[in-house]
Amino acid sequence: MPHATARAARALLAATALVASLLLWAAPAAAEDLSGGRLDWGVKASFRTYITGPIAQGEIQTGDGASTVDGAYRFHSASGSYEDGTAVIDYQGWVYFWGHEGELDVTFANPSVEYSGSSGTLYVYVNGSRTDMASLGGAALDVSGGTASVSGASATLTANGAAAFAGYYEAGQALDPVSFSADVVAAEAPETEEAEESPTAATEDDTVSGAVLDWGVRASWREYVSGDIADGAWATEDGAADGGAVFRFTEGAGTATATDYELSYQGTVAFTGTDVDLAVTDPVVTATAGEGVLSAEVGGERIDLVAFEAELTEADGLLIAEEVPTTLTEAAVPVFGGYYQAGDPMDPILIAVPLTADAVLPPLPDLGSDPVEASPSDTPEATAAAERTEEGANPLVWIVPAALLVVLAAAAAAVAITRRRGRTGPEAAETTVEPAAEPTPADADASAENGRGGPTAPPAAPSAEGSGNDKEK
Ligand code: HEM
């Protein structure tokens, strides 16, 4: 019966079309953009000790927003992509090692990682040249909860990386572990942050709003809090943000001219740790004729913390002063337990006051969300389950087998019908479908679309080349 055969063929075609449409629907989305995040890497603990110790008698500096947290260097402002299981991420900031009166002079800048599964590569600009520094492994790339992260990957020096250490380390040597994270950019949130931050224009009577204040308190203080002695941490809240080497206080309002200004900001940065409990809240900067003081609420009292000299200059719709040196006031000595003296240098400040509605505030290094720390509960099964639920993950996992089952069932029906026709009459010749051949290409295409083992685009070069300018001792 030709009708039965045609029905079988139609059923098969319909099933095949269904599979094709399911596969199209289920095909992995284009690369996910990653933006904002941090990479923590201490290079090698013994190297750090050597640099500042009696042999090299040198020093270590960080710059371009990099900071030191718990001995490791924290690089910031991730940008990259996650595609076909591979994360390719660039970070910003540099760390500079100097010693032996300048014989040792090396800058590691703008690290980047390529990582898939449980292994990858760490690249670093060494004195301006991009170098594959270390092979990474032993920790799984976790893409869940809106971040892509790796916690505590082992780092093994490459032959190219070894050259950066003048032959004192050999390829294969263990470096400090690497942890990194980057936020997955939501599909439809391109400019909300800018819109939110859209500053308010100044009025004619010098009243301003929307100003920001960046201040890191003091680098050695942060190192002390996060280091082995205090073994602590800090948190920002109520309008303050952590930029790594600086904290940003926001919603600054008050009056401002170039030389005289009073700006009240919002936000708290709270340091906690062994014998450390210090919250700096709602700072105010006040200056007369360029002589200024920064005060904040500390322990329920408003205390003058640092003094500075700064005139604001007008540029690009902002009144701004950057990298303004500060010194500790007498009143703030007890705030830091007496470890620093009045007049000691504290971290520089940045004051930026928008004068026009379209003025763009200087960007804060973007550390992204707090990465999920690996814990005993983070079993591979738990991670996989989280990926499935949180990402809405890859529907191919169940759709492909289900769809193939549909095709195979239809194919089997078609074969059975065709065989029956074949046995009973010549109409069987109408059946030109070769059912058994159908599922295989679909399957292969699905794998190809899934991209397993496909080539990975090389990461873009960092926008700022490896620094090396700030070589002053
Ligand atoms: C005047 C030139 C230099 C002298 C006299 C010198 C001397 C030394 C000495 C004596 C050590 C052994 C330290 C120890 O065992 O505790 C050492 C270690 C080391 N040096 Fe130098 N060095 C020089 C230049 C450099 C340069 C240019 C680099 C490049 C980065 C470098 C990287 C290292 C490293 C990576 C170690 C091993 C540190 C460790 O992990 O213990 N050195 N150096």
Short mmCIF file of C-alpha atoms and ligand atoms in Angstrom, two decimals:
data_model
loop_
_atom_site.label_atom_id
_atom_site.label_comp_id
_atom_site.label_asym_id
_atom_site.label_seq_id
_atom_site.Cartn_x
_atom_site.Cartn_y
_atom_site.Cartn_z
CA MET A 1 0.00 0.00 0.00
CA PRO A 2 1.64 3.22 -1.12
CA HIS A 3 -0.26 5.18 1.54
CA ALA A 4 1.33 3.27 4.38
CA THR A 5 4.80 3.77 2.94
CA ALA A 6 4.22 7.44 2.35
CA ARG A 7 2.92 7.77 5.89
CA ALA A 8 6.06 6.12 7.21
CA ALA A 9 8.23 8.40 5.12
CA ARG A 10 6.29 11.46 6.25
CA ALA A 11 6.58 10.35 9.87
CA LEU A 12 10.30 9.95 9.45
CA LEU A 13 10.69 13.30 7.75
CA ALA A 14 8.63 14.94 10.47
CA ALA A 15 10.75 13.28 13.14
CA THR A 16 13.91 14.37 11.39
CA ALA A 17 12.59 17.93 11.10
CA LEU A 18 11.72 17.82 14.80
CA VAL A 19 15.23 16.74 15.64
CA ALA A 20 16.68 19.45 13.45
CA SER A 21 14.56 22.15 15.07
CA LEU A 22 15.30 20.84 18.56
CA LEU A 23 18.98 20.86 17.77
CA LEU A 24 18.76 24.40 16.47
CA TRP A 25 16.91 25.48 19.57
CA ALA A 26 19.27 23.60 21.81
CA ALA A 27 22.46 24.72 20.08
CA PRO A 28 24.73 26.41 22.59
CA ALA A 29 24.40 30.16 22.68
CA ALA A 30 27.12 32.25 21.17
CA ALA A 31 30.10 33.01 23.36
CA GLU A 32 29.19 34.47 26.72
CA ASP A 33 30.93 37.72 27.49
CA LEU A 34 32.81 37.96 30.73
CA SER A 35 33.40 41.33 32.34
CA GLY A 36 34.57 42.30 35.80
CA GLY A 37 36.54 39.98 37.99
CA ARG A 38 39.87 39.31 39.66
CA LEU A 39 42.87 37.08 39.34
CA ASP A 40 44.89 36.31 42.46
CA TRP A 41 48.42 35.04 42.06
CA GLY A 42 51.40 35.47 44.35
CA VAL A 43 53.96 34.48 41.67
CA LYS A 44 56.06 32.44 44.14
CA ALA A 45 56.31 32.94 47.86
CA SER A 46 60.05 32.22 48.01
CA PHE A 47 60.65 34.73 45.19
CA ARG A 48 58.82 37.45 47.12
CA THR A 49 60.86 36.66 50.22
CA TYR A 50 64.06 36.67 48.19
CA ILE A 51 63.32 40.04 46.60
CA THR A 52 62.77 41.89 49.85
CA GLY A 53 65.30 39.84 51.81
CA PRO A 54 69.02 40.38 52.46
CA ILE A 55 70.22 38.88 49.18
CA ALA A 56 68.38 40.98 46.62
CA GLN A 57 67.59 43.85 49.02
CA GLY A 58 64.92 44.99 46.68
CA GLU A 59 61.32 45.89 46.69
CA ILE A 60 58.01 45.00 45.16
CA GLN A 61 55.48 47.48 43.84
CA THR A 62 52.03 47.08 42.40
CA GLY A 63 50.34 49.46 39.98
CA ASP A 64 47.58 50.10 37.51
CA GLY A 65 45.06 49.03 40.13
CA ALA A 66 46.76 45.78 41.17
CA SER A 67 46.86 45.22 44.92
CA THR A 68 48.30 42.81 47.43
CA VAL A 69 45.82 40.62 49.26
CA ASP A 70 47.02 37.92 51.61
CA GLY A 71 50.44 37.81 50.00
CA ALA A 72 49.07 37.35 46.50
CA TYR A 73 48.75 40.02 43.84
CA ARG A 74 45.22 40.83 42.84
CA PHE A 75 44.68 41.79 39.21
CA HIS A 76 41.36 43.27 38.20
CA SER A 77 38.83 44.33 35.57
CA ALA A 78 38.46 41.01 33.81
CA SER A 79 37.30 40.97 30.23
CA GLY A 80 36.91 37.90 28.11
CA SER A 81 34.62 35.18 26.92
CA TYR A 82 33.38 31.72 27.71
CA GLU A 83 32.67 29.55 24.71
CA ASP A 84 32.59 25.83 24.08
CA GLY A 85 33.76 25.14 27.61
CA THR A 86 36.77 27.42 27.38
CA ALA A 87 37.22 30.64 29.31
CA VAL A 88 39.63 33.20 27.86
CA ILE A 89 40.07 36.13 30.23
CA ASP A 90 42.37 39.16 30.43
CA TYR A 91 43.07 41.03 33.64
CA GLN A 92 44.72 44.36 34.40
CA GLY A 93 47.39 45.61 36.74
CA TRP A 94 51.09 45.05 37.25
CA VAL A 95 53.57 43.95 39.87
CA TYR A 96 57.15 45.11 39.69
CA PHE A 97 60.15 43.32 41.21
CA TRP A 98 63.36 45.23 41.74
CA GLY A 99 66.53 44.06 43.42
CA HIS A 100 70.32 43.76 43.36
CA GLU A 101 70.45 47.52 42.87
CA GLY A 102 68.65 47.26 39.59
CA GLU A 103 70.24 44.09 38.19
CA LEU A 104 66.93 42.46 38.85
CA ASP A 105 64.22 44.50 37.23
CA VAL A 106 61.10 42.69 36.06
CA THR A 107 57.46 43.68 35.63
CA PHE A 108 54.66 41.15 35.37
CA ALA A 109 51.64 42.88 33.85
CA ASN A 110 48.13 42.21 32.59
CA PRO A 111 47.89 38.46 33.17
CA SER A 112 45.45 36.41 31.19
CA VAL A 113 44.19 32.86 31.35
CA GLU A 114 42.86 30.31 28.91
CA TYR A 115 41.12 27.53 30.79
CA SER A 116 38.86 24.64 30.01
CA GLY A 117 37.86 21.70 32.14
CA SER A 118 40.56 21.36 34.73
CA SER A 119 43.55 22.81 32.95
CA GLY A 120 44.77 25.91 31.22
CA THR A 121 47.56 28.38 30.72
CA LEU A 122 48.55 31.56 32.50
CA TYR A 123 50.02 34.28 30.29
CA VAL A 124 51.77 37.34 31.66
CA TYR A 125 53.41 40.33 30.00
CA VAL A 126 57.01 40.10 31.21
CA ASN A 127 58.67 43.49 30.70
CA GLY A 128 56.20 44.08 27.88
CA SER A 129 56.39 40.68 26.13
CA ARG A 130 53.49 38.31 26.36
CA THR A 131 54.79 35.09 27.83
CA ASP A 132 53.12 31.76 28.52
CA MET A 133 54.20 31.66 32.14
CA ALA A 134 52.61 28.58 33.64
CA SER A 135 50.51 25.54 32.95
CA LEU A 136 47.51 25.51 35.24
CA GLY A 137 45.64 22.48 36.49
CA GLY A 138 44.08 20.53 39.28
CA ALA A 139 41.02 22.75 39.73
CA ALA A 140 37.81 22.71 37.74
CA LEU A 141 36.47 25.69 35.83
CA ASP A 142 33.15 26.40 37.50
CA VAL A 143 30.60 28.32 35.46
CA SER A 144 27.64 28.86 37.73
CA GLY A 145 25.87 31.57 39.64
CA GLY A 146 26.78 34.16 37.03
CA THR A 147 30.54 33.75 37.30
CA ALA A 148 33.23 31.70 35.66
CA SER A 149 35.86 30.84 38.23
CA VAL A 150 38.75 28.62 39.13
CA SER A 151 39.92 28.34 42.70
CA GLY A 152 43.45 27.31 43.59
CA ALA A 153 44.77 25.94 40.30
CA SER A 154 48.32 24.64 40.55
CA ALA A 155 50.78 26.57 38.38
CA THR A 156 53.78 24.89 36.78
CA LEU A 157 56.47 27.06 35.22
CA THR A 158 56.92 26.76 31.45
CA ALA A 159 60.24 27.00 29.65
CA ASN A 160 59.33 30.50 28.42
CA GLY A 161 58.31 31.48 31.92
CA ALA A 162 61.59 30.23 33.33
CA ALA A 163 63.43 32.82 31.25
CA ALA A 164 61.72 35.57 33.25
CA PHE A 165 63.55 34.32 36.33
CA ALA A 166 66.98 34.45 34.72
CA GLY A 167 67.37 30.70 34.94
CA TYR A 168 67.04 30.55 38.72
CA TYR A 169 63.93 28.40 38.29
CA GLU A 170 63.56 25.56 35.82
CA ALA A 171 60.58 24.62 33.67
CA GLY A 172 58.33 22.32 35.66
CA GLN A 173 58.90 24.12 38.95
CA ALA A 174 55.81 24.87 41.00
CA LEU A 175 54.73 28.51 41.27
CA ASP A 176 52.05 29.82 43.60
CA PRO A 177 48.52 28.65 42.83
CA VAL A 178 46.21 30.81 40.74
CA SER A 179 42.58 31.68 41.44
CA PHE A 180 40.46 33.77 39.14
CA SER A 181 36.88 34.73 38.43
CA ALA A 182 34.91 36.79 35.97
CA ASP A 183 31.26 37.75 35.80
CA VAL A 184 29.10 36.48 32.99
CA VAL A 185 27.58 39.56 31.40
CA ALA A 186 23.80 39.50 31.44
CA ALA A 187 22.46 39.61 27.91
CA GLU A 188 20.52 42.82 28.37
CA ALA A 189 22.39 44.99 30.74
CA PRO A 190 24.72 46.99 28.58
CA GLU A 191 24.47 50.50 29.93
CA THR A 192 22.55 50.35 33.15
CA GLU A 193 25.62 51.01 35.26
CA GLU A 194 26.43 54.15 33.34
CA ALA A 195 22.85 55.24 33.59
CA GLU A 196 22.83 54.61 37.32
CA GLU A 197 26.01 56.51 37.77
CA SER A 198 24.84 59.32 35.60
CA PRO A 199 25.94 62.26 37.65
CA THR A 200 23.88 65.28 38.44
CA ALA A 201 25.03 68.54 36.99
CA ALA A 202 26.28 71.23 39.32
CA THR A 203 23.99 74.12 39.98
CA GLU A 204 25.02 77.76 39.84
CA ASP A 205 25.70 78.04 43.55
CA ASP A 206 28.51 75.44 43.55
CA THR A 207 26.19 72.79 44.93
CA VAL A 208 27.20 69.44 43.52
CA SER A 209 26.19 65.81 43.78
CA GLY A 210 27.18 62.45 42.37
CA ALA A 211 30.82 62.87 43.40
CA VAL A 212 33.10 59.95 44.22
CA LEU A 213 36.06 59.54 46.55
CA ASP A 214 38.62 56.77 46.02
CA TRP A 215 40.92 55.88 48.88
CA GLY A 216 42.74 52.67 49.73
CA VAL A 217 43.38 53.70 53.38
CA ARG A 218 46.92 52.32 53.31
CA ALA A 219 48.41 49.48 51.27
CA SER A 220 50.41 48.06 54.18
CA TRP A 221 47.29 48.20 56.35
CA ARG A 222 45.37 46.11 53.84
CA GLU A 223 48.28 43.71 53.61
CA TYR A 224 48.40 43.47 57.40
CA VAL A 225 44.67 42.85 57.70
CA SER A 226 44.60 40.19 54.99
CA GLY A 227 47.98 38.70 55.88
CA ASP A 228 49.01 35.94 58.25
CA ILE A 229 49.00 38.06 61.41
CA ALA A 230 45.47 39.44 61.37
CA ASP A 231 44.22 36.78 58.97
CA GLY A 232 41.24 38.98 58.26
CA ALA A 233 39.35 40.63 55.46
CA TRP A 234 37.31 43.68 54.56
CA ALA A 235 33.87 44.31 53.23
CA THR A 236 32.29 47.32 51.57
CA GLU A 237 28.67 48.30 51.95
CA ASP A 238 26.09 51.08 51.87
CA GLY A 239 27.45 52.75 48.76
CA ALA A 240 31.14 51.86 49.03
CA ALA A 241 32.78 49.55 46.50
CA ASP A 242 36.00 47.52 46.54
CA GLY A 243 38.30 48.30 43.64
CA GLY A 244 41.21 46.19 44.87
CA ALA A 245 43.79 48.83 45.68
CA VAL A 246 41.15 51.49 46.42
CA PHE A 247 37.72 51.72 47.94
CA ARG A 248 35.21 54.00 46.28
CA PHE A 249 32.76 56.03 48.33
CA THR A 250 29.87 57.37 46.32
CA GLU A 251 26.97 59.84 46.24
CA GLY A 252 29.23 62.66 47.28
CA ALA A 253 27.22 65.84 47.74
CA GLY A 254 28.01 69.33 48.93
CA THR A 255 29.68 72.37 47.47
CA ALA A 256 32.78 72.59 45.36
CA THR A 257 35.00 75.15 43.74
CA ALA A 258 38.58 74.46 42.70
CA THR A 259 40.06 75.43 46.05
CA ASP A 260 37.19 75.20 48.52
CA TYR A 261 35.00 72.18 48.80
CA GLU A 262 33.03 70.15 51.26
CA LEU A 263 31.76 66.80 50.01
CA SER A 264 29.94 64.19 52.06
CA TYR A 265 30.10 60.66 50.72
CA GLN A 266 28.32 57.45 51.54
CA GLY A 267 29.59 53.97 52.24
CA THR A 268 31.42 51.85 54.75
CA VAL A 269 34.56 49.80 54.47
CA ALA A 270 34.87 47.47 57.43
CA PHE A 271 38.14 45.69 58.27
CA THR A 272 37.96 42.66 60.52
CA GLY A 273 40.49 40.10 61.70
CA THR A 274 42.44 39.06 64.75
CA ASP A 275 42.48 42.20 66.93
CA VAL A 276 41.16 44.20 63.98
CA ASP A 277 37.71 45.73 63.95
CA LEU A 278 37.70 49.02 62.11
CA ALA A 279 34.83 50.43 60.09
CA VAL A 280 35.32 53.66 58.16
CA THR A 281 31.93 55.13 57.33
CA ASP A 282 30.59 58.07 55.31
CA PRO A 283 33.76 60.04 54.69
CA VAL A 284 33.74 63.79 54.23
CA VAL A 285 36.44 65.79 52.47
CA THR A 286 36.72 69.45 53.38
CA ALA A 287 39.22 71.87 51.89
CA THR A 288 39.88 75.56 52.24
CA ALA A 289 42.32 77.18 49.86
CA GLY A 290 43.37 73.70 48.78
CA GLU A 291 44.24 72.52 52.31
CA GLY A 292 42.05 69.57 53.04
CA VAL A 293 41.16 66.92 55.52
CA LEU A 294 39.31 63.63 55.14
CA SER A 295 37.15 62.64 58.08
CA ALA A 296 34.91 59.63 58.64
CA GLU A 297 32.70 58.01 61.22
CA VAL A 298 34.84 55.54 63.15
CA GLY A 299 33.41 53.77 66.16
CA GLY A 300 30.51 56.19 66.36
CA GLU A 301 32.70 59.29 66.27
CA ARG A 302 33.68 61.57 63.39
CA ILE A 303 37.46 61.62 63.24
CA ASP A 304 39.85 63.52 60.98
CA LEU A 305 41.83 60.69 59.39
CA VAL A 306 44.19 62.22 56.85
CA ALA A 307 45.29 65.63 55.67
CA PHE A 308 46.06 66.57 52.09
CA GLU A 309 46.60 69.46 49.71
CA ALA A 310 44.58 69.49 46.52
CA GLU A 311 43.04 71.96 44.15
CA LEU A 312 40.41 70.48 41.89
CA THR A 313 40.95 71.05 38.19
CA GLU A 314 38.22 71.12 35.61
CA ALA A 315 38.45 68.53 32.84
CA ASP A 316 35.88 66.69 30.73
CA GLY A 317 32.96 67.93 32.78
CA LEU A 318 34.57 66.96 36.07
CA LEU A 319 36.24 68.80 38.89
CA ILE A 320 38.96 66.35 39.71
CA ALA A 321 42.09 65.71 41.74
CA GLU A 322 43.91 62.40 41.33
CA GLU A 323 46.74 60.67 43.19
CA VAL A 324 46.63 63.26 45.97
CA PRO A 325 49.12 62.27 48.70
CA THR A 326 47.74 62.11 52.22
CA THR A 327 49.25 61.95 55.69
CA LEU A 328 47.85 60.56 58.92
CA THR A 329 46.49 63.09 61.41
CA GLU A 330 47.31 63.06 65.09
CA ALA A 331 43.66 62.24 65.84
CA ALA A 332 43.79 59.09 63.71
CA VAL A 333 46.86 57.50 65.32
CA PRO A 334 44.73 55.46 67.79
CA VAL A 335 42.45 54.34 64.96
CA PHE A 336 45.30 52.18 63.66
CA GLY A 337 46.36 50.99 67.08
CA GLY A 338 49.32 53.36 67.24
CA TYR A 339 51.22 51.48 64.53
CA TYR A 340 51.44 54.55 62.32
CA GLN A 341 52.55 57.99 63.46
CA ALA A 342 51.04 61.38 62.73
CA GLY A 343 52.43 62.55 59.40
CA ASP A 344 52.97 59.02 58.07
CA PRO A 345 51.96 58.68 54.44
CA MET A 346 48.62 57.02 53.87
CA ASP A 347 47.19 56.04 50.48
CA PRO A 348 46.50 58.82 47.99
CA ILE A 349 42.95 59.93 47.29
CA LEU A 350 40.99 60.70 44.17
CA ILE A 351 38.17 63.23 44.25
CA ALA A 352 35.92 63.51 41.21
CA VAL A 353 32.93 65.83 41.03
CA PRO A 354 30.68 65.76 37.96
CA LEU A 355 29.70 69.19 36.67
CA THR A 356 27.64 68.07 33.71
CA ALA A 357 25.06 65.37 33.30
CA ASP A 358 27.17 63.52 30.74
CA ALA A 359 30.47 63.68 32.59
CA VAL A 360 32.01 60.22 32.94
CA LEU A 361 33.53 59.34 36.29
CA PRO A 362 36.93 57.63 36.29
CA PRO A 363 36.29 53.88 36.22
CA LEU A 364 36.87 51.88 39.37
CA PRO A 365 38.86 48.67 38.86
CA ASP A 366 36.16 46.05 38.57
CA LEU A 367 36.70 42.97 40.75
CA GLY A 368 33.40 41.42 39.74
CA SER A 369 31.31 39.33 42.11
CA ASP A 370 32.87 37.50 45.00
CA PRO A 371 33.92 34.18 43.52
CA VAL A 372 32.48 31.05 45.04
CA GLU A 373 35.14 29.53 47.25
CA ALA A 374 35.71 25.83 46.68
CA SER A 375 34.47 23.97 49.73
CA PRO A 376 33.99 20.31 50.60
CA SER A 377 30.38 20.61 49.45
CA ASP A 378 31.61 21.66 46.01
CA THR A 379 31.86 18.12 44.79
CA PRO A 380 32.00 17.68 41.05
CA GLU A 381 28.43 16.33 41.26
CA ALA A 382 27.24 19.41 43.16
CA THR A 383 28.99 21.68 40.69
CA ALA A 384 27.50 19.84 37.75
CA ALA A 385 24.06 20.01 39.35
CA ALA A 386 24.48 23.72 40.01
CA GLU A 387 25.52 24.26 36.41
CA ARG A 388 22.46 22.47 35.18
CA THR A 389 20.07 24.46 37.32
CA GLU A 390 21.73 27.85 37.45
CA GLU A 391 22.83 28.19 33.90
CA GLY A 392 19.70 26.58 32.67
CA ALA A 393 22.56 24.74 31.18
CA ASN A 394 22.98 22.83 28.03
CA PRO A 395 19.68 21.30 27.00
CA LEU A 396 21.50 19.11 24.48
CA VAL A 397 22.22 16.80 27.38
CA TRP A 398 18.69 15.40 27.35
CA ILE A 399 17.23 16.72 24.13
CA VAL A 400 19.65 14.99 21.80
CA PRO A 401 19.10 11.49 23.19
CA ALA A 402 15.34 12.08 23.33
CA ALA A 403 15.23 13.40 19.79
CA LEU A 404 17.36 10.56 18.52
CA LEU A 405 15.03 8.10 20.17
CA VAL A 406 12.13 9.71 18.28
CA VAL A 407 14.00 9.34 14.99
CA LEU A 408 15.06 5.79 15.70
CA ALA A 409 11.49 4.82 16.60
CA ALA A 410 10.18 6.43 13.41
CA ALA A 411 12.99 4.83 11.43
CA ALA A 412 12.22 1.41 12.86
CA ALA A 413 8.53 1.90 12.01
CA ALA A 414 9.44 2.98 8.48
CA VAL A 415 11.75 0.01 8.01
CA ALA A 416 9.11 -2.38 9.27
CA ILE A 417 6.45 -0.90 7.01
CA THR A 418 8.82 -0.78 4.04
CA ARG A 419 9.82 -4.40 4.54
CA ARG A 420 6.18 -5.42 4.70
CA ARG A 421 5.55 -3.49 1.50
CA GLY A 422 8.63 -5.06 -0.07
CA ARG A 423 7.33 -8.46 0.64
CA THR A 424 3.90 -7.73 -0.75
CA GLY A 425 4.36 -5.62 -3.84
CA PRO A 426 6.47 -3.33 -6.09
CA GLU A 427 5.14 -0.06 -4.52
CA ALA A 428 7.97 -0.49 -2.04
CA ALA A 429 10.24 1.14 -4.63
CA GLU A 430 8.57 4.48 -3.76
CA THR A 431 10.31 4.31 -0.42
CA THR A 432 13.56 6.08 -1.06
CA VAL A 433 14.22 7.01 2.53
CA GLU A 434 17.23 5.40 4.13
CA PRO A 435 16.20 5.65 7.73
CA ALA A 436 19.22 4.04 9.32
CA ALA A 437 21.46 6.68 7.79
CA GLU A 438 19.51 9.64 9.19
CA PRO A 439 20.40 9.79 12.87
CA THR A 440 24.13 9.60 12.35
CA PRO A 441 24.70 12.93 10.56
CA ALA A 442 22.34 14.64 12.99
CA ASP A 443 24.36 13.21 15.83
CA ALA A 444 27.61 14.27 14.25
CA ASP A 445 26.27 17.75 13.60
CA ALA A 446 25.18 17.99 17.19
CA SER A 447 28.71 17.20 18.31
CA ALA A 448 30.15 19.65 15.87
CA GLU A 449 27.81 22.37 17.05
CA ASN A 450 28.73 21.56 20.57
CA GLY A 451 32.21 22.37 19.46
CA ARG A 452 34.07 19.88 21.60
CA GLY A 453 37.69 19.97 20.67
CA GLY A 454 37.20 22.90 18.33
CA PRO A 455 39.85 25.57 17.96
CA THR A 456 39.84 28.39 20.46
CA ALA A 457 40.32 31.97 19.41
CA PRO A 458 43.43 33.48 20.94
CA PRO A 459 42.67 36.13 23.56
CA ALA A 460 42.93 39.72 22.57
CA ALA A 461 46.04 41.55 23.67
CA PRO A 462 45.47 43.70 26.74
CA SER A 463 44.63 47.27 25.97
CA ALA A 464 47.44 48.55 28.16
CA GLU A 465 50.71 46.90 27.33
CA GLY A 466 52.89 45.66 30.12
CA SER A 467 53.90 48.69 32.04
CA GLY A 468 57.43 49.05 33.20
CA ASN A 469 57.30 52.82 33.28
CA ASP A 470 57.05 53.07 37.02
CA LYS A 471 60.49 51.88 37.70
CA GLU A 472 61.42 54.35 40.35
CA LYS A 473 62.67 52.59 43.38
C1 HEM B 1 73.32 40.79 40.59
C2 HEM B 1 72.60 39.79 40.10
C3 HEM B 1 72.08 38.67 40.97
C4 HEM B 1 72.65 38.06 42.05
C5 HEM B 1 73.98 38.34 42.70
C6 HEM B 1 71.70 37.05 42.48
C7 HEM B 1 71.89 36.22 43.54
C8 HEM B 1 71.04 35.26 43.97
C9 HEM B 1 71.29 34.33 45.03
C10 HEM B 1 72.54 34.29 45.87
C11 HEM B 1 70.21 33.54 45.14
C12 HEM B 1 70.01 32.40 46.10
C13 HEM B 1 69.11 32.87 47.20
C14 HEM B 1 68.82 31.77 48.19
O1 HEM B 1 69.14 30.61 47.96
O2 HEM B 1 68.24 32.09 49.24
C15 HEM B 1 69.29 33.97 44.15
C16 HEM B 1 68.06 33.41 43.96
C17 HEM B 1 67.19 33.79 42.98
N1 HEM B 1 67.37 34.80 42.07
FE1 HEM B 1 68.93 36.00 41.96
N2 HEM B 1 70.60 37.09 41.70
C18 HEM B 1 70.80 38.05 40.74
C19 HEM B 1 69.94 38.41 39.74
C20 HEM B 1 68.73 37.85 39.54
C21 HEM B 1 67.84 38.20 38.45
C22 HEM B 1 68.11 39.23 37.36
C23 HEM B 1 66.74 37.44 38.60
C24 HEM B 1 65.55 37.50 37.69
C25 HEM B 1 64.32 37.62 38.13
C26 HEM B 1 66.93 36.61 39.76
C27 HEM B 1 66.04 35.69 40.23
C28 HEM B 1 66.28 34.85 41.27
C29 HEM B 1 65.36 33.83 41.69
C30 HEM B 1 64.01 33.52 41.04
C31 HEM B 1 65.93 33.18 42.77
C32 HEM B 1 65.31 32.04 43.57
C33 HEM B 1 64.49 32.64 44.70
C34 HEM B 1 63.82 31.57 45.53
O3 HEM B 1 62.72 31.16 45.18
O4 HEM B 1 64.40 31.16 46.54
N3 HEM B 1 68.13 36.90 40.30
N4 HEM B 1 69.82 35.02 43.45
#
